XYZ file of C-alpha atoms in Angstrom:
296
model
C 146.191 72.660 -29.746
C 143.112 73.939 -27.992
C 143.609 76.312 -25.089
C 140.951 77.045 -22.485
C 140.743 78.632 -19.048
C 139.660 76.329 -16.284
C 139.195 79.192 -13.832
C 136.547 81.687 -14.781
C 137.670 85.299 -14.842
C 135.661 88.460 -15.315
C 138.785 90.346 -16.275
C 140.371 88.262 -19.044
C 139.290 86.461 -22.205
C 141.236 83.587 -23.801
C 141.006 82.876 -27.530
C 141.093 79.076 -27.621
C 142.685 78.594 -31.054
C 145.341 81.266 -30.877
C 145.948 81.061 -27.102
C 145.782 84.844 -26.937
C 144.848 86.231 -23.551
C 143.018 89.565 -23.695
C 141.663 92.030 -21.155
C 137.912 91.704 -20.884
C 137.220 94.805 -18.758
C 138.835 97.842 -17.202
C 141.491 96.922 -14.650
C 142.215 98.729 -11.402
C 145.402 97.751 -9.602
C 144.140 99.384 -6.395
C 141.341 96.783 -6.167
C 143.014 93.855 -7.949
C 146.788 93.452 -7.989
C 147.033 90.017 -9.603
C 144.923 87.201 -11.022
C 145.859 83.503 -11.137
C 144.416 81.683 -14.168
C 144.449 77.935 -14.716
C 145.024 77.278 -18.432
C 144.219 73.895 -20.006
C 146.022 72.991 -23.216
C 144.883 70.008 -25.326
C 146.131 68.610 -28.615
C 143.844 67.567 -31.464
C 144.630 63.851 -31.509
C 142.034 61.797 -33.353
C 142.108 58.810 -31.101
C 142.704 60.496 -27.794
C 143.282 64.081 -26.732
C 146.206 64.738 -24.478
C 145.903 67.703 -22.152
C 147.872 69.533 -19.537
C 147.073 72.370 -17.131
C 149.165 75.389 -16.161
C 148.681 78.194 -13.661
C 149.390 81.595 -15.061
C 149.703 84.612 -12.798
C 148.806 87.958 -14.314
C 150.223 90.871 -12.332
C 148.613 94.257 -12.929
C 151.193 97.052 -13.015
C 150.477 100.497 -11.622
C 149.826 103.648 -13.614
C 149.549 107.092 -12.050
C 145.768 107.328 -11.970
C 145.169 108.420 -8.355
C 145.431 111.971 -7.017
C 147.085 112.524 -3.635
C 144.729 113.330 -0.751
C 145.545 115.446 2.294
C 144.991 113.868 5.713
C 143.992 115.648 8.901
C 145.102 117.674 10.751
C 145.322 120.791 8.610
C 145.246 123.157 11.623
C 148.270 123.573 13.903
C 148.882 125.584 17.091
C 152.153 127.256 18.040
C 153.214 129.579 20.894
C 154.451 132.983 19.792
C 157.633 132.704 21.884
C 159.069 129.562 20.242
C 162.503 129.783 18.633
C 163.322 129.822 14.929
C 163.409 126.305 13.384
C 160.867 125.082 15.942
C 158.822 122.245 14.420
C 155.101 123.001 14.464
C 153.944 119.700 12.994
C 153.956 117.625 9.840
C 151.531 117.506 6.937
C 150.377 114.092 5.794
C 148.812 112.875 2.565
C 148.019 109.520 0.949
C 148.196 108.186 -2.596
C 146.878 104.765 -3.596
C 149.391 104.297 -6.391
C 152.766 102.543 -6.089
C 156.433 103.393 -6.478
C 157.199 106.862 -7.816
C 153.507 107.364 -8.363
C 153.100 107.197 -4.568
C 156.063 109.346 -3.535
C 154.826 112.758 -2.386
C 156.394 116.200 -1.965
C 154.860 119.329 -0.421
C 155.269 122.926 -1.596
C 153.823 126.257 -0.371
C 152.175 128.322 -3.094
C 151.762 131.625 -1.207
C 154.364 133.738 0.560
C 154.281 133.445 4.356
C 157.769 134.445 5.545
C 157.201 133.399 9.156
C 156.635 129.747 8.208
C 158.542 127.235 6.084
C 157.257 123.892 4.827
C 159.826 121.304 3.793
C 159.167 118.946 0.899
C 158.609 116.213 3.510
C 155.634 118.172 4.889
C 157.363 119.286 8.109
C 156.236 122.791 9.159
C 158.845 124.939 10.935
C 159.092 128.507 12.241
C 161.249 130.603 9.911
C 160.919 134.024 11.600
C 160.069 135.358 15.057
C 156.314 135.153 15.677
C 154.291 137.921 17.315
C 150.725 137.219 18.401
C 150.046 140.937 18.721
C 150.712 141.371 14.963
C 149.323 138.093 13.519
C 147.277 135.623 15.551
C 146.879 133.188 12.636
C 148.522 132.423 9.306
C 147.171 130.602 6.259
C 149.282 128.492 3.909
C 148.184 127.359 0.457
C 149.971 124.003 0.173
C 150.232 121.656 -2.790
C 151.088 117.962 -2.519
C 152.352 116.307 -5.717
C 153.264 112.721 -6.560
C 156.318 111.835 -8.646
C 154.461 110.092 -11.427
C 154.673 111.083 -15.082
C 152.676 113.154 -15.514
C 152.503 114.252 -11.895
C 149.152 114.485 -10.114
C 148.564 116.932 -7.245
C 146.074 118.303 -4.744
C 145.900 121.583 -2.791
C 144.698 122.508 0.692
C 144.605 125.499 3.043
C 146.684 124.936 6.186
C 145.897 127.139 9.208
C 148.558 128.073 11.763
C 147.053 129.435 15.009
C 149.542 131.536 16.990
C 148.941 131.385 20.728
C 149.683 134.290 23.034
C 152.659 134.146 25.393
C 153.262 136.505 28.304
C 155.864 138.591 26.482
C 154.573 142.095 27.297
C 154.613 143.936 30.620
C 151.766 146.321 31.535
C 152.313 149.903 30.413
C 151.077 152.946 32.354
C 149.448 155.733 30.371
C 151.718 158.325 32.044
C 155.393 158.415 32.965
C 154.484 159.771 36.430
C 151.364 160.906 38.288
C 150.889 164.046 40.373
C 147.693 164.538 42.395
C 146.647 167.469 44.595
C 144.526 167.152 47.729
C 143.611 169.709 50.374
C 144.837 169.040 53.858
C 142.392 167.716 56.447
C 140.119 166.263 53.763
C 137.388 164.037 55.141
C 138.209 160.370 54.577
C 137.906 158.046 52.821
C 138.477 160.351 49.871
C 139.042 159.285 46.240
C 142.157 161.038 44.967
C 142.054 159.806 41.368
C 143.310 156.742 39.558
C 146.213 155.314 37.596
C 145.765 153.354 34.382
C 147.821 150.615 32.732
C 147.157 148.223 29.846
C 148.740 144.992 28.656
C 148.500 143.990 24.993
C 148.624 140.280 25.854
C 145.394 138.298 26.149
C 143.471 136.447 28.845
C 145.435 136.108 32.108
C 148.571 137.411 30.413
C 146.769 140.706 29.839
C 144.837 141.030 33.131
C 146.409 143.873 35.135
C 146.492 144.055 38.947
C 147.622 147.178 40.847
C 149.441 147.416 44.179
C 151.329 150.033 46.215
C 155.071 149.817 46.818
C 156.353 151.242 50.123
C 153.366 153.516 50.416
C 152.482 155.557 53.538
C 149.589 154.046 55.486
C 147.374 156.994 54.541
C 146.841 155.685 50.986
C 145.280 152.649 49.358
C 144.657 151.469 45.789
C 141.914 149.379 44.184
C 143.769 146.399 42.707
C 141.418 146.173 39.724
C 140.526 149.752 38.805
C 143.692 151.538 39.955
C 141.642 154.021 42.018
C 143.692 155.761 44.722
C 142.015 156.547 48.044
C 143.051 158.709 50.972
C 142.444 156.841 54.229
C 143.885 159.136 56.886
C 144.234 162.836 57.635
C 147.099 164.654 55.932
C 148.563 167.957 57.096
C 150.269 170.522 54.881
C 152.474 171.544 57.779
C 153.665 167.977 58.286
C 157.247 167.140 57.399
C 155.958 164.142 55.387
C 154.249 166.233 52.707
C 154.388 165.918 49.770
C 153.941 162.153 49.704
C 155.737 160.124 47.016
C 155.346 156.380 46.450
C 155.257 153.841 43.624
C 152.359 151.931 42.066
C 153.119 148.504 40.606
C 151.115 147.066 37.700
C 151.418 143.271 37.363
C 149.826 141.015 34.782
C 148.454 137.616 35.775
C 150.691 135.494 33.571
C 153.085 132.820 34.813
C 155.512 134.217 35.695
C 153.952 137.699 35.859
C 155.516 140.729 34.206
C 155.544 144.036 36.090
C 156.101 147.753 35.668
C 155.907 150.628 38.122
C 155.263 154.356 38.141
C 155.894 157.169 40.628
C 152.933 158.920 42.261
C 153.272 162.256 44.081
C 150.498 163.535 46.357
C 150.714 167.282 46.904
C 148.948 168.487 50.037
C 147.319 171.896 49.484
C 147.354 174.319 52.412
C 144.094 175.688 53.829
C 143.683 178.508 56.357
C 143.578 176.295 59.429
C 146.102 178.088 61.663
C 145.677 181.395 63.576
C 148.520 183.914 63.643
C 150.675 183.644 66.761
C 153.179 185.973 68.327
C 156.638 184.683 68.628
C 156.810 185.924 72.265
C 154.369 186.550 75.028
C 155.926 189.888 76.301
C 157.415 192.853 74.465
C 159.051 196.130 75.783
C 158.446 199.489 74.122
C 161.263 202.059 74.280
C 160.816 205.651 73.130
C 163.124 206.531 70.298
C 164.417 209.662 68.660
C 162.215 211.844 66.490
C 159.093 210.491 68.154
C 159.660 206.900 67.003
C 159.404 203.969 69.363
C 161.118 200.602 69.213
C 159.484 197.257 70.110
C 161.992 195.100 71.908
C 161.210 191.491 72.891
C 161.790 190.625 76.495
C 164.082 187.580 76.654
């Protein structure tokens, strides 16, 4: 019998006498999964050749010849105040092979205790996050297929930790005490209070205000500068003056703290001596001494 291919193929060669089908060039299943060949078989009759045709399908099986490739995104954002086991996102990768050769698992190569990556690629929070300690974390992640031998790829995954309003402003003193002379010309700058917030942006922008303060005092909401607006008198029953300053951040909702401020009014010599009575009586006493007796 004589065997021949009716359909021309760049990938296979048929030996006509033996009927052996051989590979003519390198095959790549990812570009060509199967080839259909039409084979013609003829006998060697002397008077007349009898022939028949058959379609043969050659399916190209997969071998693990493709490395996995990471897909975007490789950068993820997470708020610092999320709870443990919160899902940040999921890593993705592709592999052009089939079957086990295409099945992928993810592993973290470096130690980052705050973050865990499951074999599926899901990224979760494993410990409490704190923006003020770490504002970003980097994971060295490997993705491996399940072929034999396994092929793998590595990538750096960046976790950006976003600030939350988890810190209240803190004053630089536990209490403030300021001295001012009575009858000082106004407006008069008494001094200032100071507070900081370790959060960022609006969460860290501090605004000052007075709580139940006498009308004689005012505060600059931005700088914390205290100003005397009205006359104060040492002899007044109101002195010393004590009130609270509130420091609020600009987060939503805002966090607040407060501190006590005492204004001591310093006496000046602004009063003349006065007698307690307008009239007094002098009586001679014994031994040449006299007594001063008020007249009631």
